[in-house]
Amino acid sequence: MPETDSAKPYQYRGDLAETALPEMLFTIYMHRVPGVIEARQGEILKRVFVRDGAVIHASSSDLDDSLGSFLRQEGRLTEVQFANTMKARETSDKRYGEVLIQEDVLTPAELYEAIQDQIRSIVWSLFGWNEGEVTFSIGAFEETNIIRIHLPLRQVILEGIKRAPDAKALVARLGRKETVFQPTWSPETLIEAALNREELELLRMVDGDRSLYELCTKGPHSPAENARLLYAFFILRLIRRADGSSGVLKIKFRPE
């Protein structure tokens, strides 16, 4: 990333219409600096807090991402429980999670697990955004009154690409169907990415001879799923194009 004038905060902006989110995240991962990623689409603002190469928290202004809405969508709250707890929340100065415990809807352990799942859901939702502005503000941030998780960014990138509702635009960035890839991984990077058996099987098929088409059609999953994984491997620098390209990371962050 480019450096800014010392009088300016270290803040960078990227456009999702130009640069895919996984590529931005890998650049942030490579720098291993703490900071806050802010993704804005219209009136919706989602924040992802990173430190030491991992996501530790996320928040969203979208009401559909709120804890109550998330639990109702996941079937962890009935409509009656949702209505009653929301009504209790309106007449209380307590946070919604406290109300859930007070009303004996969830135990503290269940609430802790639910909030962690809610945070993950906010992170995964960003991989469905094909447009919007992303800002990364470098520096320490306030960590009081938040529930912390620990999601290594390599795993976030892999899982996010797998969960993306429409990965065609991402996969198109790999190259042509005759493009050939070479392996560049090391055991350490595989462990951090936490590949499962079938993902590892596909990665091992990358040998410097097989084309993108062959890998997609002969891999352990459907062609579309194989293509998603290959794009993730490419971003994570587990593979590179045989012509020498190491990745698609041509980030255009603009300093404030």
GROMACS .gro file of C-alpha atoms in nm:
model
  256
    1MET     CA    1   0.000   0.000   0.000
    2PRO     CA    2   0.122   0.354  -0.066
    3GLU     CA    3   0.209   0.577   0.225
    4THR     CA    4   0.035   0.905   0.297
    5ASP     CA    5   0.163   1.234   0.428
    6SER     CA    6   0.245   1.208   0.800
    7ALA     CA    7  -0.023   1.466   0.882
    8LYS     CA    8  -0.295   1.251   0.729
    9PRO     CA    9  -0.449   0.938   0.878
   10TYR     CA   10  -0.351   0.611   0.715
   11GLN     CA   11  -0.672   0.543   0.528
   12TYR     CA   12  -0.729   0.383   0.191
   13ARG     CA   13  -1.026   0.344  -0.037
   14GLY     CA   14  -1.114   0.083  -0.295
   15ASP     CA   15  -1.408   0.040  -0.531
   16LEU     CA   16  -1.566  -0.306  -0.545
   17ALA     CA   17  -1.661  -0.244  -0.907
   18GLU     CA   18  -1.287  -0.229  -0.987
   19THR     CA   19  -1.125  -0.458  -0.732
   20ALA     CA   20  -1.281  -0.771  -0.584
   21LEU     CA   21  -1.315  -0.787  -0.206
   22PRO     CA   22  -1.096  -1.103  -0.170
   23GLU     CA   23  -0.808  -0.920  -0.336
   24MET     CA   24  -0.845  -0.625  -0.098
   25LEU     CA   25  -0.858  -0.856   0.202
   26PHE     CA   26  -0.543  -1.039   0.100
   27THR     CA   27  -0.356  -0.711   0.065
   28ILE     CA   28  -0.469  -0.615   0.416
   29TYR     CA   29  -0.363  -0.958   0.540
   30MET     CA   30  -0.016  -0.922   0.390
   31HIS     CA   31   0.043  -0.598   0.580
   32ARG     CA   32  -0.067  -0.749   0.916
   33VAL     CA   33  -0.170  -0.411   1.056
   34PRO     CA   34  -0.470  -0.347   1.285
   35GLY     CA   35  -0.754  -0.144   1.146
   36VAL     CA   36  -1.117  -0.119   1.047
   37ILE     CA   37  -1.260  -0.212   0.708
   38GLU     CA   38  -1.572  -0.012   0.624
   39ALA     CA   39  -1.787  -0.124   0.332
   40ARG     CA   40  -2.065   0.109   0.222
   41GLN     CA   41  -2.344   0.039  -0.024
   42GLY     CA   42  -2.609   0.310  -0.033
   43GLU     CA   43  -2.724   0.371   0.323
   44ILE     CA   44  -2.582   0.044   0.453
   45LEU     CA   45  -2.248   0.048   0.634
   46LYS     CA   46  -2.072  -0.267   0.752
   47ARG     CA   47  -1.752  -0.265   0.957
   48VAL     CA   48  -1.498  -0.544   0.996
   49PHE     CA   49  -1.230  -0.510   1.263
   50VAL     CA   50  -0.897  -0.682   1.193
   51ARG     CA   51  -0.587  -0.738   1.401
   52ASP     CA   52  -0.284  -0.965   1.356
   53GLY     CA   53  -0.413  -1.094   1.024
   54ALA     CA   54  -0.752  -1.200   1.161
   55VAL     CA   55  -1.108  -1.069   1.188
   56ILE     CA   56  -1.199  -1.010   1.553
   57HIS     CA   57  -1.538  -0.836   1.520
   58ALA     CA   58  -1.792  -0.704   1.268
   59SER     CA   59  -2.095  -0.476   1.282
   60SER     CA   60  -2.365  -0.360   1.042
   61SER     CA   61  -2.619  -0.079   1.011
   62ASP     CA   62  -2.851  -0.311   0.817
   63LEU     CA   63  -3.147  -0.407   1.037
   64ASP     CA   64  -3.151  -0.749   0.869
   65ASP     CA   65  -2.809  -0.809   1.027
   66SER     CA   66  -2.925  -0.717   1.378
   67LEU     CA   67  -2.906  -0.988   1.642
   68GLY     CA   68  -3.283  -1.028   1.669
   69SER     CA   69  -3.336  -1.048   1.293
   70PHE     CA   70  -3.043  -1.289   1.258
   71LEU     CA   71  -3.177  -1.522   1.528
   72ARG     CA   72  -3.526  -1.514   1.377
   73GLN     CA   73  -3.393  -1.588   1.027
   74GLU     CA   74  -3.187  -1.875   1.167
   75GLY     CA   75  -3.488  -2.022   1.344
   76ARG     CA   76  -3.336  -1.968   1.690
   77LEU     CA   77  -3.621  -1.737   1.789
   78THR     CA   78  -3.988  -1.799   1.724
   79GLU     CA   79  -4.202  -1.514   1.596
   80VAL     CA   80  -4.359  -1.486   1.941
   81GLN     CA   81  -4.020  -1.476   2.116
   82PHE     CA   82  -3.894  -1.217   1.869
   83ALA     CA   83  -4.200  -0.995   1.917
   84ASN     CA   84  -4.195  -1.024   2.296
   85THR     CA   85  -3.823  -0.958   2.334
   86MET     CA   86  -3.831  -0.665   2.094
   87LYS     CA   87  -4.119  -0.516   2.293
   88ALA     CA   88  -3.924  -0.569   2.616
   89ARG     CA   89  -3.620  -0.406   2.457
   90GLU     CA   90  -3.820  -0.093   2.370
   91THR     CA   91  -3.915  -0.040   2.734
   92SER     CA   92  -3.570  -0.118   2.873
   93ASP     CA   93  -3.231   0.046   2.870
   94LYS     CA   94  -3.068  -0.296   2.834
   95ARG     CA   95  -2.899  -0.425   2.522
   96TYR     CA   96  -3.093  -0.683   2.323
   97GLY     CA   97  -2.866  -0.967   2.429
   98GLU     CA   98  -2.926  -0.884   2.795
   99VAL     CA   99  -3.301  -0.892   2.730
  100LEU     CA  100  -3.272  -1.240   2.577
  101ILE     CA  101  -3.105  -1.364   2.896
  102GLN     CA  102  -3.344  -1.171   3.125
  103GLU     CA  103  -3.646  -1.326   2.948
  104ASP     CA  104  -3.492  -1.675   2.972
  105VAL     CA  105  -3.489  -1.707   2.594
  106LEU     CA  106  -3.117  -1.785   2.572
  107THR     CA  107  -2.853  -1.885   2.823
  108PRO     CA  108  -2.532  -1.678   2.835
  109ALA     CA  109  -2.350  -1.961   2.655
  110GLU     CA  110  -2.616  -1.971   2.380
  111LEU     CA  111  -2.604  -1.593   2.347
  112TYR     CA  112  -2.225  -1.594   2.313
  113GLU     CA  113  -2.244  -1.854   2.038
  114ALA     CA  114  -2.526  -1.665   1.864
  115ILE     CA  115  -2.335  -1.337   1.861
  116GLN     CA  116  -2.027  -1.509   1.718
  117ASP     CA  117  -2.243  -1.661   1.442
  118GLN     CA  118  -2.403  -1.321   1.377
  119ILE     CA  119  -2.059  -1.161   1.335
  120ARG     CA  120  -1.954  -1.432   1.090
  121SER     CA  121  -2.276  -1.382   0.896
  122ILE     CA  122  -2.201  -1.010   0.854
  123VAL     CA  123  -1.853  -1.092   0.721
  124TRP     CA  124  -1.983  -1.354   0.474
  125SER     CA  125  -2.254  -1.114   0.349
  126LEU     CA  126  -1.989  -0.878   0.212
  127PHE     CA  127  -1.881  -1.139  -0.042
  128GLY     CA  128  -2.216  -1.091  -0.213
  129TRP     CA  129  -2.139  -0.723  -0.284
  130ASN     CA  130  -2.026  -0.652  -0.639
  131GLU     CA  131  -2.030  -0.275  -0.596
  132GLY     CA  132  -1.974  -0.027  -0.319
  133GLU     CA  133  -1.687   0.159  -0.157
  134VAL     CA  134  -1.444  -0.005   0.082
  135THR     CA  135  -1.231   0.199   0.322
  136PHE     CA  136  -0.953   0.058   0.537
  137SER     CA  137  -0.843   0.278   0.825
  138ILE     CA  138  -0.512   0.165   0.973
  139GLY     CA  139  -0.457   0.190   1.347
  140ALA     CA  140  -0.572   0.071   1.687
  141PHE     CA  141  -0.944   0.080   1.762
  142GLU     CA  142  -1.166   0.070   2.068
  143GLU     CA  143  -1.227  -0.289   2.182
  144THR     CA  144  -1.453  -0.241   2.482
  145ASN     CA  145  -1.809  -0.375   2.479
  146ILE     CA  146  -1.756  -0.606   2.182
  147ILE     CA  147  -1.770  -0.983   2.150
  148ARG     CA  148  -1.445  -1.102   1.996
  149ILE     CA  149  -1.399  -1.381   1.748
  150HIS     CA  150  -1.083  -1.495   1.575
  151LEU     CA  151  -1.113  -1.567   1.203
  152PRO     CA  152  -0.778  -1.578   1.019
  153LEU     CA  153  -0.812  -1.372   0.701
  154ARG     CA  154  -0.690  -1.662   0.486
  155GLN     CA  155  -0.985  -1.866   0.610
  156VAL     CA  156  -1.220  -1.569   0.567
  157ILE     CA  157  -1.117  -1.531   0.203
  158LEU     CA  158  -1.155  -1.903   0.129
  159GLU     CA  159  -1.489  -1.940   0.306
  160GLY     CA  160  -1.624  -1.610   0.171
  161ILE     CA  161  -1.553  -1.707  -0.190
  162LYS     CA  162  -1.719  -2.045  -0.132
  163ARG     CA  163  -2.027  -1.869   0.007
  164ALA     CA  164  -2.049  -1.592  -0.256
  165PRO     CA  165  -2.398  -1.612  -0.413
  166ASP     CA  166  -2.263  -1.537  -0.763
  167ALA     CA  167  -1.893  -1.597  -0.817
  168LYS     CA  168  -1.893  -1.574  -1.198
  169ALA     CA  169  -1.728  -1.232  -1.197
  170LEU     CA  170  -1.465  -1.357  -0.954
  171VAL     CA  171  -1.389  -1.673  -1.148
  172ALA     CA  172  -1.356  -1.472  -1.470
  173ARG     CA  173  -1.050  -1.307  -1.315
  174LEU     CA  174  -0.862  -1.640  -1.325
  175GLY     CA  175  -0.799  -1.625  -1.699
  176ARG     CA  176  -0.905  -1.824  -2.004
  177LYS     CA  177  -1.005  -2.190  -2.000
  178GLU     CA  178  -0.666  -2.288  -2.141
  179THR     CA  179  -0.477  -2.100  -1.868
  180VAL     CA  180  -0.231  -2.326  -1.684
  181PHE     CA  181  -0.140  -2.293  -1.316
  182GLN     CA  182   0.156  -2.396  -1.104
  183PRO     CA  183   0.159  -2.478  -0.731
  184THR     CA  184   0.329  -2.224  -0.502
  185TRP     CA  185   0.201  -2.337  -0.162
  186SER     CA  186   0.393  -2.438   0.146
  187PRO     CA  187   0.273  -2.660   0.434
  188GLU     CA  188   0.244  -2.354   0.661
  189THR     CA  189   0.008  -2.172   0.425
  190LEU     CA  190  -0.209  -2.481   0.387
  191ILE     CA  191  -0.247  -2.518   0.762
  192GLU     CA  192  -0.346  -2.153   0.806
  193ALA     CA  193  -0.599  -2.175   0.522
  194ALA     CA  194  -0.744  -2.490   0.688
  195LEU     CA  195  -0.818  -2.674   0.363
  196ASN     CA  196  -1.036  -2.983   0.391
  197ARG     CA  197  -0.960  -3.313   0.217
  198GLU     CA  198  -1.142  -3.238  -0.110
  199GLU     CA  199  -0.997  -2.887  -0.131
  200LEU     CA  200  -0.651  -3.031  -0.084
  201GLU     CA  201  -0.725  -3.288  -0.355
  202LEU     CA  202  -0.806  -3.011  -0.603
  203LEU     CA  203  -0.499  -2.813  -0.503
  204ARG     CA  204  -0.278  -3.116  -0.563
  205MET     CA  205  -0.420  -3.145  -0.915
  206VAL     CA  206  -0.252  -2.814  -1.001
  207ASP     CA  207   0.072  -2.940  -1.155
  208GLY     CA  208   0.182  -2.691  -1.420
  209ASP     CA  209   0.027  -2.900  -1.699
  210ARG     CA  210  -0.348  -2.913  -1.642
  211SER     CA  211  -0.551  -2.624  -1.783
  212LEU     CA  212  -0.817  -2.429  -1.597
  213TYR     CA  213  -1.080  -2.619  -1.795
  214GLU     CA  214  -0.935  -2.956  -1.695
  215LEU     CA  215  -0.910  -2.859  -1.330
  216CYS     CA  216  -1.270  -2.736  -1.322
  217THR     CA  217  -1.417  -3.038  -1.501
  218LYS     CA  218  -1.208  -3.312  -1.338
  219GLY     CA  219  -1.185  -3.180  -0.984
  220PRO     CA  220  -1.368  -3.330  -0.685
  221HIS     CA  221  -1.660  -3.084  -0.693
  222SER     CA  222  -1.887  -2.943  -0.964
  223PRO     CA  223  -1.710  -2.728  -1.227
  224ALA     CA  224  -1.850  -2.410  -1.069
  225GLU     CA  225  -1.738  -2.509  -0.719
  226ASN     CA  226  -1.394  -2.611  -0.844
  227ALA     CA  227  -1.360  -2.275  -1.018
  228ARG     CA  228  -1.448  -2.090  -0.697
  229LEU     CA  229  -1.182  -2.283  -0.507
  230LEU     CA  230  -0.920  -2.223  -0.774
  231TYR     CA  231  -0.987  -1.851  -0.757
  232ALA     CA  232  -0.946  -1.867  -0.380
  233PHE     CA  233  -0.618  -2.059  -0.420
  234PHE     CA  234  -0.502  -1.795  -0.667
  235ILE     CA  235  -0.582  -1.506  -0.433
  236LEU     CA  236  -0.417  -1.684  -0.140
  237ARG     CA  237  -0.107  -1.741  -0.353
  238LEU     CA  238  -0.127  -2.116  -0.325
  239ILE     CA  239  -0.109  -2.129  -0.704
  240ARG     CA  240  -0.001  -1.893  -0.982
  241ARG     CA  241  -0.032  -1.878  -1.357
  242ALA     CA  242   0.236  -2.074  -1.537
  243ASP     CA  243   0.326  -1.758  -1.729
  244GLY     CA  244   0.467  -1.617  -1.406
  245SER     CA  245   0.172  -1.419  -1.271
  246SER     CA  246   0.159  -1.459  -0.893
  247GLY     CA  247  -0.183  -1.308  -0.840
  248VAL     CA  248  -0.438  -1.047  -0.947
  249LEU     CA  249  -0.351  -0.810  -0.668
  250LYS     CA  250  -0.342  -0.474  -0.842
  251ILE     CA  251  -0.503  -0.283  -0.560
  252LYS     CA  252  -0.592   0.081  -0.621
  253PHE     CA  253  -0.637   0.205  -0.267
  254ARG     CA  254  -0.634   0.582  -0.258
  255PRO     CA  255  -0.496   0.760   0.049
  256GLU     CA  256  -0.714   1.020   0.215
   0.00000   0.00000   0.00000
